[in-house]
Amino acid sequence: MASDIVLAEAGSAVSEHANGMPQLDFSTYPNQWFWLIIMLISLYLILSRIALPRIASVLGERQGAISHDIEQAEELKQKALEAEEVYTKALAEARAEAGRIVAEAKAEIQRDLDVAIAQADAEISAKSAESEAAIGEIRKGALKAVEAVAKETAGEIVNMILPGSGDAKAVNAAVAAKLKG
Amino acid sequence: MAVEEQAESAFNIFPMDQFVIRPLFGGDSMTWYTPTNMTLWMGVSLVLVILLLVIGTRGRAMVPTRIQSIAEIFYGFTYKMIEDINGKEGLKFFPHIMTLFTFLIFANVVGLVPYAFTTTSHAAITVFLALSVFLTITILGFVKNGAGFLKIFWISSAPLPLRPILAIIEVISYFVRPVSHSIRLMGNMMAGHAVIQVFAGFAGALGVFAIFPVVAIMAVYGLEVIVAIIQAYVFTILTCVYLNDALHPGH
């Protein structure tokens, strides 16, 4: 089958097909070189004048932006740390202040309380003295009443047992003597 | 077998036809300035380069668009390659190497478009590029280092008796560089395209069984895409390696 294949080399009679390797056709070399040089020069100019500086600047800008952002983030972090410190300090101060106020309030309340207790004590003692006086009076009254009742009761009893014996004075004296003893 | 007999006349395969240089606007005569099909496809790749690297980066966006992103990757890739191989001194040649790499990769890849012409499959082009690289590096080496450039042939890390022998080998390999540099690219570009053309010729003759050559073409085409990119990269990285001799002889 391979022998049936009409390869380009074999078909050299046909003019529009390649004879051997077109790469070795030296008559085309000046033409190829001419266009290649134009191609390379234009490519070089486009790259070195426009494309490469542009890409380099974009990459540089991006690098700059990234490092700038990182720097800024670092700065903000520092600020946040400082703010936290200030906050902690303020919190501690507020706590101390609150403690102080609480203590003050407690002291004041204690003072008021002491005053009130003292007043109440005084009132209570006055009241109890008054009451004691009243009780003493009542007791005295009661003793008198007991004496009177005793004398009367004794006179009555004497009269009932021994009617007409003894006079009221003797009875009274006897009762008084008994009560004292 | 009947199919084969019918197909006999259809086996007209001209795999080298795609490499013929013709005047673009007809006519038989071709002078040194006649626009040719090669001119057209070089122009196409130039336009594509402009679209990618100039129009694509027009926005100068801080957050890149897709095309700008590709352009930036392309830039960064080449930049890093030079920096890795040649160090900071090599970056002076960044625009030149970028030009070379851009030209090669676009010419190679554009050449894979059906009916397109592959600029880099021509010896004239690759020899011109390889010789330019060779001459530039040789001249640069002598200008920068004077006679010290010859140290690249005198391997000071080898034992003394071996050095003259190594020097001969080094000199030969130095002068073979442009040959291998250019033939490698041209051969790779030409061979794959010719193979695709041959398979395509089979496909035209096999009728239903054309499915086999078509599948083969797909496989070879995939391979060719890889080859196109890798050969552009290889040519460029070898240029950087050769440039390193001129920048740091004795290493």
PDB file of C-alpha atoms in Angstrom, chain A residues 23-178:
ATOM      1  CA  GLN A  23      12.870  24.789   3.705  1.00  0.00           C
ATOM      2  CA  LEU A  24      15.936  24.241   1.530  1.00  0.00           C
ATOM      3  CA  ASP A  25      14.806  26.568  -1.224  1.00  0.00           C
ATOM      4  CA  PHE A  26      17.480  29.180  -0.685  1.00  0.00           C
ATOM      5  CA  SER A  27      15.912  31.618  -3.135  1.00  0.00           C
ATOM      6  CA  THR A  28      13.262  32.418  -0.501  1.00  0.00           C
ATOM      7  CA  TYR A  29      15.767  33.135   2.287  1.00  0.00           C
ATOM      8  CA  PRO A  30      16.270  36.876   1.692  1.00  0.00           C
ATOM      9  CA  ASN A  31      12.516  37.337   1.638  1.00  0.00           C
ATOM     10  CA  GLN A  32      12.044  35.353   4.880  1.00  0.00           C
ATOM     11  CA  TRP A  33      14.841  37.217   6.609  1.00  0.00           C
ATOM     12  CA  PHE A  34      13.468  40.570   5.519  1.00  0.00           C
ATOM     13  CA  TRP A  35      10.032  39.866   6.991  1.00  0.00           C
ATOM     14  CA  LEU A  36      11.488  38.170  10.049  1.00  0.00           C
ATOM     15  CA  ILE A  37      13.609  41.230  10.835  1.00  0.00           C
ATOM     16  CA  ILE A  38      10.581  43.504  10.424  1.00  0.00           C
ATOM     17  CA  MET A  39       8.548  41.162  12.636  1.00  0.00           C
ATOM     18  CA  LEU A  40      11.200  41.004  15.347  1.00  0.00           C
ATOM     19  CA  ILE A  41      11.835  44.744  15.344  1.00  0.00           C
ATOM     20  CA  SER A  42       8.137  45.602  15.567  1.00  0.00           C
ATOM     21  CA  LEU A  43       7.618  42.968  18.237  1.00  0.00           C
ATOM     22  CA  TYR A  44      10.601  44.277  20.187  1.00  0.00           C
ATOM     23  CA  LEU A  45       9.379  47.860  19.960  1.00  0.00           C
ATOM     24  CA  ILE A  46       5.838  46.946  20.990  1.00  0.00           C
ATOM     25  CA  LEU A  47       7.056  44.890  23.920  1.00  0.00           C
ATOM     26  CA  SER A  48       9.819  47.144  25.193  1.00  0.00           C
ATOM     27  CA  ARG A  49       7.972  50.426  24.664  1.00  0.00           C
ATOM     28  CA  ILE A  50       4.390  49.570  25.546  1.00  0.00           C
ATOM     29  CA  ALA A  51       3.602  46.116  26.869  1.00  0.00           C
ATOM     30  CA  LEU A  52       6.443  45.331  29.263  1.00  0.00           C
ATOM     31  CA  PRO A  53       6.624  48.726  31.043  1.00  0.00           C
ATOM     32  CA  ARG A  54       2.862  48.653  31.399  1.00  0.00           C
ATOM     33  CA  ILE A  55       2.745  45.161  32.899  1.00  0.00           C
ATOM     34  CA  ALA A  56       5.733  45.994  35.101  1.00  0.00           C
ATOM     35  CA  SER A  57       3.987  49.107  36.412  1.00  0.00           C
ATOM     36  CA  VAL A  58       0.745  47.206  37.017  1.00  0.00           C
ATOM     37  CA  LEU A  59       2.605  44.496  38.921  1.00  0.00           C
ATOM     38  CA  GLY A  60       4.581  47.115  40.827  1.00  0.00           C
ATOM     39  CA  GLU A  61       1.458  49.058  41.699  1.00  0.00           C
ATOM     40  CA  ARG A  62      -0.241  45.906  42.890  1.00  0.00           C
ATOM     41  CA  GLN A  63       2.761  44.977  44.995  1.00  0.00           C
ATOM     42  CA  GLY A  64       2.792  48.504  46.391  1.00  0.00           C
ATOM     43  CA  ALA A  65      -0.921  48.425  47.118  1.00  0.00           C
ATOM     44  CA  ILE A  66      -0.645  45.081  48.872  1.00  0.00           C
ATOM     45  CA  SER A  67       2.257  46.164  51.059  1.00  0.00           C
ATOM     46  CA  HIS A  68       0.561  49.497  51.735  1.00  0.00           C
ATOM     47  CA  ASP A  69      -2.619  47.723  52.795  1.00  0.00           C
ATOM     48  CA  ILE A  70      -0.707  45.366  55.029  1.00  0.00           C
ATOM     49  CA  GLU A  71       1.065  48.337  56.581  1.00  0.00           C
ATOM     50  CA  GLN A  72      -2.230  50.080  57.138  1.00  0.00           C
ATOM     51  CA  ALA A  73      -3.734  46.961  58.653  1.00  0.00           C
ATOM     52  CA  GLU A  74      -0.766  46.753  61.001  1.00  0.00           C
ATOM     53  CA  GLU A  75      -1.295  50.369  61.988  1.00  0.00           C
ATOM     54  CA  LEU A  76      -5.007  49.818  62.584  1.00  0.00           C
ATOM     55  CA  LYS A  77      -4.231  46.755  64.655  1.00  0.00           C
ATOM     56  CA  GLN A  78      -1.858  48.841  66.759  1.00  0.00           C
ATOM     57  CA  LYS A  79      -4.577  51.445  67.185  1.00  0.00           C
ATOM     58  CA  ALA A  80      -7.077  48.809  68.193  1.00  0.00           C
ATOM     59  CA  LEU A  81      -4.641  47.481  70.778  1.00  0.00           C
ATOM     60  CA  GLU A  82      -4.143  50.982  72.140  1.00  0.00           C
ATOM     61  CA  ALA A  83      -7.887  51.544  72.261  1.00  0.00           C
ATOM     62  CA  GLU A  84      -8.298  48.272  74.099  1.00  0.00           C
ATOM     63  CA  GLU A  85      -5.701  49.341  76.621  1.00  0.00           C
ATOM     64  CA  VAL A  86      -7.448  52.672  77.160  1.00  0.00           C
ATOM     65  CA  TYR A  87     -10.731  50.868  77.500  1.00  0.00           C
ATOM     66  CA  THR A  88      -9.337  48.442  80.044  1.00  0.00           C
ATOM     67  CA  LYS A  89      -7.882  51.317  81.994  1.00  0.00           C
ATOM     68  CA  ALA A  90     -11.149  53.229  81.910  1.00  0.00           C
ATOM     69  CA  LEU A  91     -12.980  50.120  83.008  1.00  0.00           C
ATOM     70  CA  ALA A  92     -10.659  49.627  85.943  1.00  0.00           C
ATOM     71  CA  GLU A  93     -11.048  53.281  86.899  1.00  0.00           C
ATOM     72  CA  ALA A  94     -14.793  53.045  86.661  1.00  0.00           C
ATOM     73  CA  ARG A  95     -14.722  49.940  88.807  1.00  0.00           C
ATOM     74  CA  ALA A  96     -12.629  51.706  91.430  1.00  0.00           C
ATOM     75  CA  GLU A  97     -14.919  54.728  91.317  1.00  0.00           C
ATOM     76  CA  ALA A  98     -17.945  52.518  91.684  1.00  0.00           C
ATOM     77  CA  GLY A  99     -16.356  50.779  94.642  1.00  0.00           C
ATOM     78  CA  ARG A 100     -15.595  54.105  96.201  1.00  0.00           C
ATOM     79  CA  ILE A 101     -19.155  55.353  95.689  1.00  0.00           C
ATOM     80  CA  VAL A 102     -20.558  52.143  97.107  1.00  0.00           C
ATOM     81  CA  ALA A 103     -18.330  52.472 100.168  1.00  0.00           C
ATOM     82  CA  GLU A 104     -19.337  56.095 100.597  1.00  0.00           C
ATOM     83  CA  ALA A 105     -22.993  55.279 100.306  1.00  0.00           C
ATOM     84  CA  LYS A 106     -22.573  52.466 102.775  1.00  0.00           C
ATOM     85  CA  ALA A 107     -20.839  54.774 105.227  1.00  0.00           C
ATOM     86  CA  GLU A 108     -23.534  57.379 104.851  1.00  0.00           C
ATOM     87  CA  ILE A 109     -26.254  54.832 105.319  1.00  0.00           C
ATOM     88  CA  GLN A 110     -24.397  53.511 108.341  1.00  0.00           C
ATOM     89  CA  ARG A 111     -24.251  57.025 109.742  1.00  0.00           C
ATOM     90  CA  ASP A 112     -27.934  57.618 109.172  1.00  0.00           C
ATOM     91  CA  LEU A 113     -28.657  54.240 110.626  1.00  0.00           C
ATOM     92  CA  ASP A 114     -26.577  54.950 113.716  1.00  0.00           C
ATOM     93  CA  VAL A 115     -28.339  58.234 114.225  1.00  0.00           C
ATOM     94  CA  ALA A 116     -31.709  56.618 113.772  1.00  0.00           C
ATOM     95  CA  ILE A 117     -30.795  53.757 116.129  1.00  0.00           C
ATOM     96  CA  ALA A 118     -29.532  56.222 118.731  1.00  0.00           C
ATOM     97  CA  GLN A 119     -32.700  58.247 118.440  1.00  0.00           C
ATOM     98  CA  ALA A 120     -34.816  55.176 118.642  1.00  0.00           C
ATOM     99  CA  ASP A 121     -32.857  53.985 121.663  1.00  0.00           C
ATOM    100  CA  ALA A 122     -33.337  57.329 123.373  1.00  0.00           C
ATOM    101  CA  GLU A 123     -37.023  57.303 122.588  1.00  0.00           C
ATOM    102  CA  ILE A 124     -37.306  53.746 123.766  1.00  0.00           C
ATOM    103  CA  SER A 125     -35.530  54.503 127.040  1.00  0.00           C
ATOM    104  CA  ALA A 126     -37.695  57.622 127.560  1.00  0.00           C
ATOM    105  CA  LYS A 127     -40.768  55.632 126.880  1.00  0.00           C
ATOM    106  CA  SER A 128     -39.672  52.833 129.213  1.00  0.00           C
ATOM    107  CA  ALA A 129     -38.845  55.341 131.968  1.00  0.00           C
ATOM    108  CA  GLU A 130     -42.254  56.882 131.514  1.00  0.00           C
ATOM    109  CA  SER A 131     -43.805  53.479 131.601  1.00  0.00           C
ATOM    110  CA  GLU A 132     -41.825  52.554 134.684  1.00  0.00           C
ATOM    111  CA  ALA A 133     -43.029  55.766 136.381  1.00  0.00           C
ATOM    112  CA  ALA A 134     -46.567  54.950 135.364  1.00  0.00           C
ATOM    113  CA  ILE A 135     -46.149  51.399 136.636  1.00  0.00           C
ATOM    114  CA  GLY A 136     -44.738  52.739 139.932  1.00  0.00           C
ATOM    115  CA  GLU A 137     -47.678  55.047 140.320  1.00  0.00           C
ATOM    116  CA  ILE A 138     -50.094  52.308 139.514  1.00  0.00           C
ATOM    117  CA  ARG A 139     -48.324  50.056 142.010  1.00  0.00           C
ATOM    118  CA  LYS A 140     -48.445  52.788 144.665  1.00  0.00           C
ATOM    119  CA  GLY A 141     -52.132  53.394 143.959  1.00  0.00           C
ATOM    120  CA  ALA A 142     -52.694  49.659 144.108  1.00  0.00           C
ATOM    121  CA  LEU A 143     -50.886  49.389 147.472  1.00  0.00           C
ATOM    122  CA  LYS A 144     -53.019  52.198 148.852  1.00  0.00           C
ATOM    123  CA  ALA A 145     -56.129  50.575 147.511  1.00  0.00           C
ATOM    124  CA  VAL A 146     -54.996  47.244 148.972  1.00  0.00           C
ATOM    125  CA  GLU A 147     -54.491  48.949 152.373  1.00  0.00           C
ATOM    126  CA  ALA A 148     -57.872  50.630 152.224  1.00  0.00           C
ATOM    127  CA  VAL A 149     -59.557  47.425 151.048  1.00  0.00           C
ATOM    128  CA  ALA A 150     -57.701  45.438 153.689  1.00  0.00           C
ATOM    129  CA  LYS A 151     -58.673  47.861 156.452  1.00  0.00           C
ATOM    130  CA  GLU A 152     -62.251  47.927 155.319  1.00  0.00           C
ATOM    131  CA  THR A 153     -62.406  44.199 154.825  1.00  0.00           C
ATOM    132  CA  ALA A 154     -60.738  43.615 158.177  1.00  0.00           C
ATOM    133  CA  GLY A 155     -63.193  46.067 159.967  1.00  0.00           C
ATOM    134  CA  GLU A 156     -66.123  44.260 158.286  1.00  0.00           C
ATOM    135  CA  ILE A 157     -64.780  40.835 159.218  1.00  0.00           C
ATOM    136  CA  VAL A 158     -64.195  41.951 162.851  1.00  0.00           C
ATOM    137  CA  ASN A 159     -67.685  43.433 163.001  1.00  0.00           C
ATOM    138  CA  MET A 160     -69.243  40.309 161.634  1.00  0.00           C
ATOM    139  CA  ILE A 161     -67.392  37.965 164.032  1.00  0.00           C
ATOM    140  CA  LEU A 162     -67.471  40.148 167.057  1.00  0.00           C
ATOM    141  CA  PRO A 163     -70.106  42.810 166.504  1.00  0.00           C
ATOM    142  CA  GLY A 164     -69.407  45.960 168.404  1.00  0.00           C
ATOM    143  CA  SER A 165     -66.035  44.766 169.673  1.00  0.00           C
ATOM    144  CA  GLY A 166     -63.027  46.809 168.649  1.00  0.00           C
ATOM    145  CA  ASP A 167     -63.044  50.134 167.129  1.00  0.00           C
ATOM    146  CA  ALA A 168     -62.027  51.144 163.650  1.00  0.00           C
ATOM    147  CA  LYS A 169     -58.740  52.729 164.802  1.00  0.00           C
ATOM    148  CA  ALA A 170     -57.397  49.605 166.414  1.00  0.00           C
ATOM    149  CA  VAL A 171     -58.242  47.535 163.352  1.00  0.00           C
ATOM    150  CA  ASN A 172     -56.619  50.030 161.074  1.00  0.00           C
ATOM    151  CA  ALA A 173     -53.482  50.084 163.186  1.00  0.00           C
ATOM    152  CA  ALA A 174     -53.357  46.299 163.276  1.00  0.00           C
ATOM    153  CA  VAL A 175     -53.751  46.052 159.462  1.00  0.00           C
ATOM    154  CA  ALA A 176     -51.088  48.741 158.888  1.00  0.00           C
ATOM    155  CA  ALA A 177     -48.770  46.877 161.216  1.00  0.00           C
ATOM    156  CA  LYS A 178     -49.426  43.564 159.381  1.00  0.00           C
TER     157      LYS A 178
END
